[in-house]
Every structure is written in structure tokens, then in C-alpha cells.
XYZ file of C-alpha atoms in Angstrom:
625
model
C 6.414 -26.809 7.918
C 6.122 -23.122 8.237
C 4.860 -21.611 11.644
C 2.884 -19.019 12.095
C 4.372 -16.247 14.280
C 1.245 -14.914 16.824
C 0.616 -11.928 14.520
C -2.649 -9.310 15.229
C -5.422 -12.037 15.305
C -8.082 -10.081 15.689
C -10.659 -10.884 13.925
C -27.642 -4.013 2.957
C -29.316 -1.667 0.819
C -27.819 0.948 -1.681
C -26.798 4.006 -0.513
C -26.912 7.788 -2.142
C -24.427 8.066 -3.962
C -23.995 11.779 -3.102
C -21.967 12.735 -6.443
C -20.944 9.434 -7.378
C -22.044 9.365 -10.837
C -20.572 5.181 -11.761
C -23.627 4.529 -11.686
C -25.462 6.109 -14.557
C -22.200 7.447 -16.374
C -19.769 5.545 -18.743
C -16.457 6.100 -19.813
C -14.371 3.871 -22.536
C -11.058 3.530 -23.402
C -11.116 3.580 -26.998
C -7.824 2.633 -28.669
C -6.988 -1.000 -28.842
C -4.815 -2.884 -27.059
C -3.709 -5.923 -28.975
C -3.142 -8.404 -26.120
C -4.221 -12.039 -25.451
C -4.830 -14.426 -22.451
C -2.919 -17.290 -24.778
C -0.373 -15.479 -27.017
C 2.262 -12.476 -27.327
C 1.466 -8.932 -26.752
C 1.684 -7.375 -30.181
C 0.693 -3.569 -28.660
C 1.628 -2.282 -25.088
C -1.739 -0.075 -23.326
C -2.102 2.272 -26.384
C -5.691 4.027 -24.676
C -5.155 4.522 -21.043
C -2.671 6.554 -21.300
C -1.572 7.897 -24.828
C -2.725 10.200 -27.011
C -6.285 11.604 -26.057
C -8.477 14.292 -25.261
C -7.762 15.431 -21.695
C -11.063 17.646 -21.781
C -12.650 14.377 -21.245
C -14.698 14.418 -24.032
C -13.390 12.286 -26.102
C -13.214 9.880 -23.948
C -11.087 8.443 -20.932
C -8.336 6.447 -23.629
C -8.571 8.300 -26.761
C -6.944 6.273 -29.923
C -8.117 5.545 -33.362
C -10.646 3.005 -32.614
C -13.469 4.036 -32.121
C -15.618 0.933 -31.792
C -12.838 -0.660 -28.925
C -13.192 -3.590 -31.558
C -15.702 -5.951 -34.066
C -18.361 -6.813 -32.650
C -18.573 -10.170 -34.375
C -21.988 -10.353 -35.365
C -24.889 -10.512 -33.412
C -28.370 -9.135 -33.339
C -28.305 -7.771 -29.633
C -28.721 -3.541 -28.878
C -24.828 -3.541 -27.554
C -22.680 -0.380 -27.184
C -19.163 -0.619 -28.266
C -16.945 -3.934 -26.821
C -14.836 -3.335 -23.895
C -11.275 -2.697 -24.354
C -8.702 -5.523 -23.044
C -7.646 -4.797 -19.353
C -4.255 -4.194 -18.778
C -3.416 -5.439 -15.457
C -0.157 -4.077 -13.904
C 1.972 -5.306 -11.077
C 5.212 -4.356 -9.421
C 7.725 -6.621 -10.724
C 11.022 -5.259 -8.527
C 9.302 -5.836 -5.765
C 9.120 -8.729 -2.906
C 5.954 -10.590 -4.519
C 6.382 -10.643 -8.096
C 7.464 -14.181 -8.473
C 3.678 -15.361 -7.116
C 2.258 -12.580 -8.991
C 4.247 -13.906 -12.078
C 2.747 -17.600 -11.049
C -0.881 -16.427 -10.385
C -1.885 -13.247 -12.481
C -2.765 -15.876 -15.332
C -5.501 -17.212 -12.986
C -7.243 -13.670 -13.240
C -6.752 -12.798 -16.658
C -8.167 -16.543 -17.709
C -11.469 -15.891 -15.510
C -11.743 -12.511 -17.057
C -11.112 -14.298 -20.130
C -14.579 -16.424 -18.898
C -16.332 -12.924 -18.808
C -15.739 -11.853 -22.394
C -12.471 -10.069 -21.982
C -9.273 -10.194 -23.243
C -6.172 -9.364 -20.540
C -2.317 -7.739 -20.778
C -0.652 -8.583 -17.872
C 2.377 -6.013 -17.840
C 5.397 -5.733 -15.072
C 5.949 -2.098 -14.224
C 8.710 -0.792 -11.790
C 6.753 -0.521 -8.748
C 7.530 3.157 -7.408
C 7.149 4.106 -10.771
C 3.360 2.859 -10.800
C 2.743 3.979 -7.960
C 4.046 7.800 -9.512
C 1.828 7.084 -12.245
C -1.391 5.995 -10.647
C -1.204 8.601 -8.006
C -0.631 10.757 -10.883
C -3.945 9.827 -12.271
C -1.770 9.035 -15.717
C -4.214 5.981 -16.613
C -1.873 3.755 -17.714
C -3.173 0.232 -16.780
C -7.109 -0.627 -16.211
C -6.380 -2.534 -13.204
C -3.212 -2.308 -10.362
C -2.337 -5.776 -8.714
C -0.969 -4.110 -5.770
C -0.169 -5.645 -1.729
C 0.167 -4.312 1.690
C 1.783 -5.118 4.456
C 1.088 -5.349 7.545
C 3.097 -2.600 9.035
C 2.947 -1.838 13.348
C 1.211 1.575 12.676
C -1.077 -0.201 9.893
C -2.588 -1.549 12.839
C -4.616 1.643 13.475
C -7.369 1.351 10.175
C -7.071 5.156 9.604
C -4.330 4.338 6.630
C -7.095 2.419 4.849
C -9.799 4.491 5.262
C -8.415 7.553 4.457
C -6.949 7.156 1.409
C -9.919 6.156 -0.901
C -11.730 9.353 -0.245
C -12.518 11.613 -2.818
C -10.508 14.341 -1.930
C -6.789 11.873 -2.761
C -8.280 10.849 -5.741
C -6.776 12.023 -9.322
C -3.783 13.485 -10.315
C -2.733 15.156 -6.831
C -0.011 12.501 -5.809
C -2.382 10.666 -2.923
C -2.266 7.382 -2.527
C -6.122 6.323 -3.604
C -4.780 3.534 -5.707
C -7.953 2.828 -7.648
C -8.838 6.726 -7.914
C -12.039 6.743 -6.815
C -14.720 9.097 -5.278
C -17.428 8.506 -3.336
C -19.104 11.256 -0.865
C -21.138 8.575 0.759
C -17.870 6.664 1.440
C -15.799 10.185 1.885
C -17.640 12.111 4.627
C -17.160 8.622 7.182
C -13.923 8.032 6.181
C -12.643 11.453 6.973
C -14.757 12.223 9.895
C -13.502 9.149 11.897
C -10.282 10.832 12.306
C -11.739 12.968 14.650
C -14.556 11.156 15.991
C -14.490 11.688 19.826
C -14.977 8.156 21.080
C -13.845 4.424 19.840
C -17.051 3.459 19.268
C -18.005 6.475 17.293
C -14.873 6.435 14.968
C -15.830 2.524 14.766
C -18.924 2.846 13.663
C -17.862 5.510 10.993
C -15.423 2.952 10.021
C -17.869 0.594 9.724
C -20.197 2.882 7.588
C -17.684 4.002 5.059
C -16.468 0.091 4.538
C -19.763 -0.790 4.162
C -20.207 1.169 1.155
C -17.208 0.629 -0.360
C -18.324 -2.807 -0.477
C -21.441 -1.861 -1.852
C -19.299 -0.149 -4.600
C -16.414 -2.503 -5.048
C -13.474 -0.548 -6.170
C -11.235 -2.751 -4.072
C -10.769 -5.908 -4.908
C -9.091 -8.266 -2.140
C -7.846 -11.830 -3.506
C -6.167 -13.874 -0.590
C -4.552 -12.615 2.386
C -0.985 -11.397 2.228
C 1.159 -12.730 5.095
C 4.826 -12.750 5.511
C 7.254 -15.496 5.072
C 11.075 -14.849 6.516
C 13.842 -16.998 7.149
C 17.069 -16.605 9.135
C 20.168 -18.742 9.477
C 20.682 -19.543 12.882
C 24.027 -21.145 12.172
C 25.027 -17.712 11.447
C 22.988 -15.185 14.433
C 21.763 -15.451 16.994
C 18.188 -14.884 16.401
C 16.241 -12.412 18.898
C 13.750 -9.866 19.009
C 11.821 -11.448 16.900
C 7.926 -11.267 18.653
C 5.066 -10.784 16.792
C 6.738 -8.373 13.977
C 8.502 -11.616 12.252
C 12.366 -10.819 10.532
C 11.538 -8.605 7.927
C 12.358 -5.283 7.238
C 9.547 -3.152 9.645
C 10.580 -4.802 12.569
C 13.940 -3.048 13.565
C 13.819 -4.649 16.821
C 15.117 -7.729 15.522
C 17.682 -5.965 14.060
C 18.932 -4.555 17.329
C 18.377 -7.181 19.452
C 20.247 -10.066 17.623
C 23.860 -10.672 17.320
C 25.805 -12.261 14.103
C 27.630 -15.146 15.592
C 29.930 -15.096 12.251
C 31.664 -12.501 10.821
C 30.728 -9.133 12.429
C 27.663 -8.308 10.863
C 23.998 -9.279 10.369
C 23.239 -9.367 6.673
C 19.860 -9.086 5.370
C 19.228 -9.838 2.176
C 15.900 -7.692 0.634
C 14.667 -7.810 -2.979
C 14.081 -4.474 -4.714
C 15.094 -2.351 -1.667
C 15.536 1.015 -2.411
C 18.954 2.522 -1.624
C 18.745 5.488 -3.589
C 21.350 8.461 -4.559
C 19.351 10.903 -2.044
C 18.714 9.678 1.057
C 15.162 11.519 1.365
C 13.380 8.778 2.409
C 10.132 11.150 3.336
C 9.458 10.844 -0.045
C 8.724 7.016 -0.430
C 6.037 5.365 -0.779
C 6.713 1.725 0.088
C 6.245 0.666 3.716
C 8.638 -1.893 3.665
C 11.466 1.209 2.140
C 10.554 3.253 4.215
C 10.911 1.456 8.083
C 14.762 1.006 8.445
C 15.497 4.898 7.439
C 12.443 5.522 9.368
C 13.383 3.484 12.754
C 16.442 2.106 12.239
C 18.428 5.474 11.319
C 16.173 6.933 12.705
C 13.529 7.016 16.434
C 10.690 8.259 17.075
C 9.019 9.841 20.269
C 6.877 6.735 20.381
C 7.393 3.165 18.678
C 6.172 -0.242 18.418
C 8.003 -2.852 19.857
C 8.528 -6.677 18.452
C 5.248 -7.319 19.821
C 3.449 -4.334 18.775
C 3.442 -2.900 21.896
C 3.884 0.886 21.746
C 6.736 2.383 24.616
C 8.346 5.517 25.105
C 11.722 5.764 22.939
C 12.822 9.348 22.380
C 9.783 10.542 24.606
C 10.684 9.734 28.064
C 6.399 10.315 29.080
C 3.601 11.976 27.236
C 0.586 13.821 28.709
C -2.697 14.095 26.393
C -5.184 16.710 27.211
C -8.432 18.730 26.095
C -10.019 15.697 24.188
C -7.454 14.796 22.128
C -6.243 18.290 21.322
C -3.531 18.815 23.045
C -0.426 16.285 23.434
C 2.754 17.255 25.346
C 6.066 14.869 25.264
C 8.948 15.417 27.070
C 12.192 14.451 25.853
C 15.027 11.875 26.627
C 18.678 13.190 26.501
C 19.717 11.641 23.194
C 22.064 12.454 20.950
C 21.867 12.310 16.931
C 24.801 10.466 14.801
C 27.162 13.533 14.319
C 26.839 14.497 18.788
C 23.958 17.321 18.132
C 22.045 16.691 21.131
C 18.005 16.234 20.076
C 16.420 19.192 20.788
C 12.113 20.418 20.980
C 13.479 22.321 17.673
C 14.114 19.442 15.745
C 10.960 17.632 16.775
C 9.006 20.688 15.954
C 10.882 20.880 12.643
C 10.260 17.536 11.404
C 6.326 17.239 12.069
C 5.988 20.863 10.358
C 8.258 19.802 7.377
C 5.578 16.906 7.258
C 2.654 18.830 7.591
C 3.361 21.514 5.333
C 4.356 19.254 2.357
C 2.081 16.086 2.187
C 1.980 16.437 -1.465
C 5.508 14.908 -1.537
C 5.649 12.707 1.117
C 2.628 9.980 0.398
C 2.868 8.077 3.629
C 1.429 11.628 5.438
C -1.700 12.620 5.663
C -2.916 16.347 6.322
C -3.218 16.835 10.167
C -5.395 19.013 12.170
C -2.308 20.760 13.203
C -2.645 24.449 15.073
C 0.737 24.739 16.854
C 3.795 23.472 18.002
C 5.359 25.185 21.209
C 9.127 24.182 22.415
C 8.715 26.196 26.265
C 12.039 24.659 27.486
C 15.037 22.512 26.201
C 13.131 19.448 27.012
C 9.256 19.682 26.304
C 7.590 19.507 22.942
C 3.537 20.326 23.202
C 1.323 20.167 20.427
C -2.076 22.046 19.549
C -4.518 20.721 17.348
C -8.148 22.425 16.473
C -10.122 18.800 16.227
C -9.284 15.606 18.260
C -6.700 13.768 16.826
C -5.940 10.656 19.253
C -4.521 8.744 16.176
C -1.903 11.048 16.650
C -0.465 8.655 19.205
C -1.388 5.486 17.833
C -0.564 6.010 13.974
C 1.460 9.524 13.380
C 3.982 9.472 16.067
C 5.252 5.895 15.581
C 5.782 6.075 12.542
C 8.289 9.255 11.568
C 11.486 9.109 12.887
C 12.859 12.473 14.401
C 14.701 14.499 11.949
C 18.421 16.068 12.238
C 16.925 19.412 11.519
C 20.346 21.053 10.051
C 20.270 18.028 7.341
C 17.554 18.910 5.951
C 17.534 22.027 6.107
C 21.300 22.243 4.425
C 19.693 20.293 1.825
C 16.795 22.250 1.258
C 13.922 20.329 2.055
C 12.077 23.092 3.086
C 11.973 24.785 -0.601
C 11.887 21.282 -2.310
C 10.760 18.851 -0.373
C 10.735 16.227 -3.238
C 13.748 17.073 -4.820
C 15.822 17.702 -1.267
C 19.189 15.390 -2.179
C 20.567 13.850 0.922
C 24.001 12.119 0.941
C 25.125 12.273 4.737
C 22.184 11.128 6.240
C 22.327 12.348 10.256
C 20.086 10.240 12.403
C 18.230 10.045 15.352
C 18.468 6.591 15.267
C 20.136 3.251 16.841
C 22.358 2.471 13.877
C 24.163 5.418 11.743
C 25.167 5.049 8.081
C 28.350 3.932 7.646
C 28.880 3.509 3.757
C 26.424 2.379 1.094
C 26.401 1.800 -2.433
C 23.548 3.008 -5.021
C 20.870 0.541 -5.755
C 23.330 -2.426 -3.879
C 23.794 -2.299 0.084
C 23.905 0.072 2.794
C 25.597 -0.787 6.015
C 24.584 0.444 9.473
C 26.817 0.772 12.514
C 25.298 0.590 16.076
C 24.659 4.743 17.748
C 25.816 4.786 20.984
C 24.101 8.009 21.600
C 20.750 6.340 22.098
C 18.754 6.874 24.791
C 17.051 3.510 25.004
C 18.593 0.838 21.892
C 22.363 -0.967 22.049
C 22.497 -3.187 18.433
C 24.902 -6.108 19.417
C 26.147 -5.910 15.571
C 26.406 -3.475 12.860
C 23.722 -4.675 9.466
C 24.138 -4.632 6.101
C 21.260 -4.775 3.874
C 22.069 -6.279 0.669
C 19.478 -4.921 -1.964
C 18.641 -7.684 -4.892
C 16.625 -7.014 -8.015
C 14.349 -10.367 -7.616
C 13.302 -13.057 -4.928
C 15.695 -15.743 -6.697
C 18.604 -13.618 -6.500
C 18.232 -13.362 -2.456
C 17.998 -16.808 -2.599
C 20.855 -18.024 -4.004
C 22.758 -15.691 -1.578
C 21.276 -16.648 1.439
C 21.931 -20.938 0.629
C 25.428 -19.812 -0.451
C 25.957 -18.216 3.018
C 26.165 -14.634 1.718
C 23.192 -13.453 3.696
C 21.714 -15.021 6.845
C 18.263 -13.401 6.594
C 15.645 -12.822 3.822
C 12.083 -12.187 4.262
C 8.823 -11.319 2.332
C 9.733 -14.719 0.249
C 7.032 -17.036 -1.091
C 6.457 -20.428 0.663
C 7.244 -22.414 -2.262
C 10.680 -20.732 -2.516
C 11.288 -21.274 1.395
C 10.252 -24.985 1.072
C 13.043 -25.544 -1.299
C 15.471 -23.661 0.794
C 14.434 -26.018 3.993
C 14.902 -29.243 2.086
C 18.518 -28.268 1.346
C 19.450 -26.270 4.694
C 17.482 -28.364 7.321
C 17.848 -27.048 10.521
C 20.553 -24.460 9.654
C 17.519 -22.654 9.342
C 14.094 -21.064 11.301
C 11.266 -20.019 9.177
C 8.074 -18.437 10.142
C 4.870 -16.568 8.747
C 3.446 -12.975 10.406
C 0.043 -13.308 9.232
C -1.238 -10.155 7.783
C -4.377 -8.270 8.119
C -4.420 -6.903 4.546
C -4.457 -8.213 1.312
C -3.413 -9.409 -1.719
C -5.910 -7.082 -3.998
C -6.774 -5.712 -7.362
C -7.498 -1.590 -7.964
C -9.629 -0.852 -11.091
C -9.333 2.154 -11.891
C -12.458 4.094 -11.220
C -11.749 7.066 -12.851
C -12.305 5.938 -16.463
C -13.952 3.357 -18.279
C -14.644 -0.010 -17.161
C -13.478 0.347 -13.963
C -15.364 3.348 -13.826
C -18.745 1.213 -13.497
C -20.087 -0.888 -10.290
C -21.190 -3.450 -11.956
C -18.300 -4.338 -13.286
C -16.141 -3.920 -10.734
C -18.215 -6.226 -9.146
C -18.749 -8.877 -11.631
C -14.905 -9.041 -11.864
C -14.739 -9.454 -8.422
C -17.084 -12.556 -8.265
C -15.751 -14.333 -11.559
C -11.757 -14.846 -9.513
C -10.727 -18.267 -8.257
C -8.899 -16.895 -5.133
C -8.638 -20.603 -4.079
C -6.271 -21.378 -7.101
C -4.764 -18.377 -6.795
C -3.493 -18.910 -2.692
C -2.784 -22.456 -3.823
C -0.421 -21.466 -7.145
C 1.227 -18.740 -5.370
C 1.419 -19.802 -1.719
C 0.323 -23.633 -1.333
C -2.490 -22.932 -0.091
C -1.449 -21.373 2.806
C -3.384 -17.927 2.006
C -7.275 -17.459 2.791
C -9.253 -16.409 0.064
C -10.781 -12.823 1.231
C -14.464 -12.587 -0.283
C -15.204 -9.229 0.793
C -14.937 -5.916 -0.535
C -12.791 -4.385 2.042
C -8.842 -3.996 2.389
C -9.554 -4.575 6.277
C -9.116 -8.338 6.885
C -10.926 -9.890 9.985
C -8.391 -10.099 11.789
C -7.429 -6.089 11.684
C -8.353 -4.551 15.441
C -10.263 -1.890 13.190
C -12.174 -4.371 11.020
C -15.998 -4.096 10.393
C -17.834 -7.243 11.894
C -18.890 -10.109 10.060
C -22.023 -9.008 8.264
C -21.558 -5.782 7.547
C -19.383 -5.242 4.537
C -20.957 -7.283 1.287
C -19.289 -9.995 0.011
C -18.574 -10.482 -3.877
C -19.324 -13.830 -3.915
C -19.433 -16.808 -1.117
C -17.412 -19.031 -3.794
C -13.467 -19.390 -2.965
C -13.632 -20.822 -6.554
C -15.734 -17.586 -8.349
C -18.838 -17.259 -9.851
C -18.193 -17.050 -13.773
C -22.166 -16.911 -13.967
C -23.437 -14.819 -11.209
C -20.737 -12.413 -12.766
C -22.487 -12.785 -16.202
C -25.641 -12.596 -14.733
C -25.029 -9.606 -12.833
C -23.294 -7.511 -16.023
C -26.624 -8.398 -18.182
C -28.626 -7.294 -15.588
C -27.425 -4.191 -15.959
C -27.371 -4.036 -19.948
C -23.939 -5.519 -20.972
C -23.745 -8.212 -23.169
C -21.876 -10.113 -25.190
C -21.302 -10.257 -29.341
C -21.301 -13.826 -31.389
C -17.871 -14.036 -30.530
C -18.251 -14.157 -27.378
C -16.724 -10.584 -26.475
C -18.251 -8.072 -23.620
C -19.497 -4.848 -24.594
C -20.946 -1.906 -22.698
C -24.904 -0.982 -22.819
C -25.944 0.754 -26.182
C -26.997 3.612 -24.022
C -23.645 3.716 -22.134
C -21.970 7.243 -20.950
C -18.546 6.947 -22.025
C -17.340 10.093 -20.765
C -14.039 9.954 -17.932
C -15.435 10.929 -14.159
C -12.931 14.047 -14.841
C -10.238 14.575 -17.094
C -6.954 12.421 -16.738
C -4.291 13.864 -14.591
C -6.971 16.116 -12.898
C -9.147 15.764 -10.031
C -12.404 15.226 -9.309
C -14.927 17.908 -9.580
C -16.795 20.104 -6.808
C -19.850 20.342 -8.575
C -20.154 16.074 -9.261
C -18.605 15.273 -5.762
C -20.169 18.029 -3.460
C -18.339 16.563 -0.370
C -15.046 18.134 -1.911
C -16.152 21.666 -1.675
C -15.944 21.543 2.101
């Protein structure tokens, strides 16, 4: 019953670790955490994250038990057991509900493996904080990604698992780990002069972080949307579905009751300051980003990228030198958009990627403005994702805003309330944490919304539901199937449905900074043991391939390795509950009368580095360049 919308359907031996010590080091949390597959929680995580010895010595969890538990008999040479895993996910946003429905599924084949398994809900930017914090707080992140225009470029996932964002420096390397074999490909294809070069880096770097596991894809993540058509007139949709990064829906639909389009989005964040820079959710981020706001270059519906606020673009010296030249446009408030402002907002980027995680460092040299219309910039490597991934996706700022609110001195803590836009729809009034209505610009150079949208914010999946059968919204997206189903059998053809199928995934991030995660093996005997085939079929009918190998890059990503090269974890949809076993004794685990794992008696406890540090020079030479 649900169609697929086209979507991007595209689709060894060890190597030196080069100061990746997993390997041959262990860490363990130490204090218990009184949790069960079967029963209540008596204890939230009392070891990843409370009171220990951040000199590392005393382990990456601290706590009073020393032992991580009994051992229950048994005559084998075991080190102490391993701690139960707290698994967190993000509970206020879109997915939770299947999370909620398939989580269990992990924790009961980790149960299979010896372990016991807290499954705790966690507000997701507030995770996120915490992880890219380095604050250890969970053992394992059940995170998702979607698939965003500019994700189509693989830079994003490459370049956030090296070394260099990993611990406490607020970079998005969910699983914080660091590898220089996987680091020194992953950065240089940034700036590798051809696409077969910077392929074949990606390649390299994805093929050892299969080798190493510390991402753990499940099933694919697609997404689901539905609009009611007895309420707009649907358009614009393409290959970039209804949801919430494709604005060109947005703009090119009409409400055919009432005079606005209103979306309905669980755990959307409309926040007190409008500095959306500082988000870190794709999905947040897009309709400040290119609905209040343009960019020189964008994405259409079907992922096409055309001039918007750039009427043409000349790119010179290898990739080192772009120049744009500039529409007349005007922002919300009549300030025409000037080189100044353009210049502004990529050096307000640039200079603080610390607090804006969806930036990454570039090879920026200069940024001339020669007239009232021409924008050039200067880089010292080549940098042709610059067009593909950088430019797309930040909106042009109104550099007086954010100045005014001083962005410049605080980039983080700027507080935005009048948000001026470069944008096809301008903020007309919103309400905290509950909706924010946008009114069409007619200052734009290139867009002309038919209807002003309000985006209705819920706290949960259900809650968007009930609106949208009552009639109070007429579109939600990034809802389950078995939630849209329902909605079908009572609205019939009242209402269209479809599925953008993603190129990333569903996916699980131990945390490689401390012990378990901090070991191969097991990250990779967890990653055999799941049943991702019960897991698509209890959260999404079925509809969601298993993904088998160790890389975030599905097949069908235009950047993805080919068949072959990155390992797989298992070739089971089902799991491998004994090749996992077999694999974790192999390398001197084992298991105590009761039936609980426990590291090697010769096992290196130690953290990788201290928590809420990073990574050091001297065990990760690739960071001292």
C-alpha cells in the first residue's frame, strides 16, 4: 500500500592500526547498573557517567564495584564480567515509537551473548550534547539519519568518525572513536583532486571501519509521509518526499482549505532563540535553513542542484577558487542581500565550528566582495565539495541580526527573537516549543509560496496523528508504516502516502572510548548476534532491508563503497548468536556458570583517554598533524 517515491537509488586483511590501541587495551565500566532484559530498572547508568576517576586510571565508569558483578562460579581464567549496556535512544524524536517496539529485539540477543541491557529514552538534543561531550553516559546510542539533499555527497559520513571529532570537543563522532588508519582517508578525500581519487579514499577509510566495527547499521531508514489531499493541493513533491528537508513542497503547493498548509512534525524544535546554527538535527535544521532562509545554491524536489540566490558561479584553479555572483534579492525586513552578508555568514561558520555541529572546518583563505554583486572565495587546498555539500546547505544570513545579537562573541549563546531571512517565507508569529507560522517573501528572487505554513510541533508520533485524522493538520511525515496503515484504513483516499527511501541507516554507536565498546571484538560480536529481520518487520512490516555491513553508507548512496569491499558482520538477516560467541572466545572472553560475559583475565581496563577529553597525540599520531 505504500509507494515508494524514486529516491537516490544508487546502489580483506587487517590493517595497522596506526595508534588505535582497541585492540590490545581494555577499559571497564565498573559500577553496576542494576537493569534487566525481563524486569524493572532498579538503578539508572551509575558507571558511565558518575562518579569516577577522570585521570583514567581508575577506570572508564568508576563506582564501587569493582568486580562489574559475581561471577557465579566457574573454573575458567576470566577477568571481571561485563557491565550491563545501557542503550539510549531519542525518545522526542520522529522514530521513537519503532524504537520503543524494536529495541527489545537487541537487548534480548545481547541477552543471548551473556549480557544484561537498560534500554533508557533520553531527550535527543540532549544526547547528542552529551555524547559529543564525551560525558559517557550510555554504552551504546541507537541513533538514525536521514537522508538529507546535501547528505547525498558522503563527505558528512566520512568525516565525522575521524579521530580528530572524537571526545569531549562537541563533534559529531557519535561512537567517539579514533582510528589513524581510518582518519588520514577520511580527511584527505576532502581534498582529493579527482572523483576517482576521493572515491577510492572513501573506499579505503570504509573499509576499515568495517574491519573495526564501531558502527553498527540495523535496517535501512526510509521515510514515510502522508498528506491530505482533500485539504492541498499536493505539489513539489519529486524525489525529496513531504517531509520537513524538502521546502520545495512547501512552496510549491497550495492549501485548498483554510489559508494555510499545516504540517504537523513530532519533536520539532521551535526554540526561545532562533539560532538555528547551533542545531544538530537535520530534520530542525532545513526549514530555518531553506525555508527562512536561501542559499547561493540548493537542491531542488528532485535533488537537482540550481542557482537560487547565485544567479551563475565560476570555479577555478582546481577547486580553489569559486566566484558567485548575486541575484537582486531582498531579505524579510527590505535590506537588499549584499557580498557582505554572504561573506559574513560563511566566516561566522568557519570561525566557530565548535558551536555549530552541522559545519565542518574548511580550507578557507579568503573571502573578497570586489563589487555590490560578486562574492569570490579563496581556498589553500581543493575543496569542490564546496559546491556540492557546503553551499546548499546554509542559508544566507541577515548579517545585522546576528550581529545585533552577538553571534560573533557567542556564537552558542547568540539569542535570536526577530529572525530576518533570506528566505521564501518570513516568520510571522510562533509560539515556544508549539508552532511557528511562515508567511510567503515576496522579495525573492526565484520562490512565490502559494500559501503561508504553519508547523505544528508535537511531543510524539501519536499526537500528530490524532491531529492529522481530526483534520487539524493535512501533512505529517517521518511516521512509521504501521501508524500510516491505520490512518489509510480510516481516511481512504482522502489521503496520498509515500516512502523516500533512504541511503542511511537505522544504526547502533558503541561507544569506543571506554570499555566494552572500546574493544573490536565486541563491537563486532554484537553486531553479528542482531536479528535485523525482526527488527524491520516489528518496527516497519517488513518494509526495511536489513543492512549487514559495517558502514553508515547504504548501497544505494552515489558515494557508497562497492559490493565487496566493506566486511560484513554477518550474512544472517536473522544474527549469528554463535559466530558472535565464537568470535568473543576467540579472543579470550568467556562466560561464568551463570551464564554471564566477562572480559579476558589479562584485559586492559584503562579508558582510550580520560572522559570529557580527547584523544591523545602520542596514542593517535595522525592528530599531531
Amino acid at each position: 500500500m505504500l509507494d515508494d517515491s524514486k529516491g537516490l537509488d544508487i546502489e580483506g586483511s587487517e590493517p595497522d592500526a596506526k595508534g588505535d590501541t582497541s585492540t590490545s587495551r581494555r577499559s571497564v565500566n565498573r559500577r553496576t547498573v542494576l537493569a534487566s532484559i525481563g524486569g524493572a530498572v532498579t538503578a539508572g547508568l551509575a558507571g558511565c557517567g558518575g562518579s569516577q576517576n577522570d585521570s583514567g586510571s581508575g577506570g572508564s565508569g568508576g563506582g564501587s564495584d569493582q568486580s562489574g558483578g559475581s561471577s557465579g562460579g566457574g573454573s575458567q581464567n576470566l577477568g571481571e564480567r561485563v557491565p550491563p549496556l545501557v542503550i539510549e535512544y531519542w525518545t522526542n524524536w520522529s522514530q521513537a515509537k519503532a524504537e520503543e517496539d524494536f529495541l527489545p529485539v537487541v537487548a534480548q540477543n545481547f541477552e543471548e551473548l551473556g549480557l544484561t541491557t537498560e534500554i533508557k529514552p533520553v531527550n535527543g538534543g540532549t544526547q547528542l550534547s552529551q555524547t559529543f561531550a564525551d560525558q559517557r553516559t550510555n554504552h551504546i546510542t541507537k541513533g538514525y539519519h536521514e537522508s538529507a539533499p546535501d547528505r547525498a555527497d558522503p563527505f558528512e559520513f566520512t568525516r565525522i568518525f575521524a579521530a580528530d571529532y572524537a571526545g569531549g570537543n562537541g563533534r559529531p563522532n557519535y561512537p567517539n572513536w579514533a582510528n589513524c588508519a581510518y582518519t588520514e582517508p577520511a580527511l584527505a578525500q576532502a581534498n582529493a583532486a579527482s572523483l576517482e581519487e576521493r572515491q577510492k579514499l572513501i573506499n579505503e577509510a570504509h573499509k576499515v571501519m568495517g574491519e573495526e566495527a564501531p558502527v553498527i547499521p540495523l535496517i535501512r531508514f526510509s521515510y514515510y509521509y502522508a498528506a491530505r489531499s482533500d485539504f492541498i493541493d499536493i505539489a513539489g513533491v519529486g524525489q525529496s518526499g513531504m517531509g520537513p528537508m524538502n521546502p520545495h513542497f512547501y512552496i510549491q503547493s497550495e492549501a485548498k482549505t483554510g489559508d494555510s498548509i499545516v504540517a504537523g512534525y513530532s519533536g520539532f524544535s521551535i526554540a526561545e532563540s532562533l539560532n538555528f546554527l547551533t542545531m544538530s538535527s537535520h530534520a530542525d535544521m532545513y526549514p530555518y535553513g531553506h525555508m527562512l532562509h536561501s542559499p547561493l545554491l540548493e537542491y531542488d524536489e528532485n535533488r537537482e542542484l540550481q542557482n537560487m540566490l547565485a544567479s551563475d558561479y565560476t570555479e577555478e584553479n582546481e577547486a580553489k577558487r569559486f566566484t558567485f555572483t548575486l541575484r537582486d534579492a531582498t531579505f524579510h525586513n527590505g535590506d537588499p542581500i549584499t557580498p557582505e552578508d554572504v561573506k559574513f555568514t560563511f566566516e561566522q561558520l568557519n570561525n566557530n565550528i565548535g558551536a555549530y555541529p552541522k559545519m565542518d572546518q574548511m580550507p578557507l583563505d579568503s573571502i573578497e566582495t570586489p563589487d555590490e554583486k560578486t562574492v569570490v572565495f579563496n581556498f589553500t587546498d581543493s575543496y569542490p565539495l564546496f559546491i556540492t555539500k557546503v553551499i546548499p546547505l546554509w542559508g544566507i544570513l541577515h548579517k545585522q541580526t546576528w550581529v545585533d545579537a552577538g553571534a560573533p562573541e557567542d556564537p552558542a549563546g547568540a539569542t535570536i527573537t526577530d529572525l530576518i531571512g533570506s528566505g521564501p517565507f518570513a516568520v510571522d508569529d510562533y509560539e515556544i516549543g508549539q508552532f511557528m507560522k511562515m508567511v510567503p517573501h515576496d522579495g525573492h528572487p526565484v520562490h512565490e509560496p502559494n500559501s503561508p505554513v504553519i508547523i505544528q510541533s508535537f511531543d510524539d508520533s501519536n499526537s500528530a496523528r490524532q491531529a492529522f485524522e481530526a483534520g487539524e493538520v493535512g501533512v505529517i511525515s517521518n511516521i512509521v508504516p504501521t501508524i500510516l496503515e491505520q490512518i489509510k484504513g480510516k481516511l481512504g483516499d482522502d489521503m496520498e502516502i509515500g516512502r523516500l527511501k533512504g541511503f542511511l541507516p537505522h544504526v547502533l554507536y558503541p561507544q569506543s572510548s571506554f570499555a566494552p565498546g572500546q574493544f573490536k571484538e565486541f563491537r563486532k560480536a554484537l553486531g553479528a548476534a542482531i536479528d535485523r529481520q525482526k527488527i524491520s518487520q516489528i518496527g516497519y512490516l517488513g518494509k526495511e532491508e536489513p543492512v549487514l555491513r559495517g558502514s553508515p553508507l547504504l548501497g544505494n548512496h552515489p558515494g557508497s563503497p562497492p559490493e565487496g569491499v566493506v566486511p560484513k558482520f554477518t550474512d544472517d538477516p536473522t544474527g549469528d548468536i554463535e559466530g558472535a560467541k565464537a568470535l568473543l572466545e576467540e579472543n579470550g572472553w568467556g562466560w561464568d556458570d551463570n551464564g554471564n560475559l566477562h572480559y579476558p583475565a589479562d584485559a586492559d581496563t584503562s579508558p582510550l583517554w580520560p572522559k570529557g577529553e580527547e584523544p591523545d597525540t602520542g596514542e593517535f599520531p595522525c592528530l599531531s598533524g
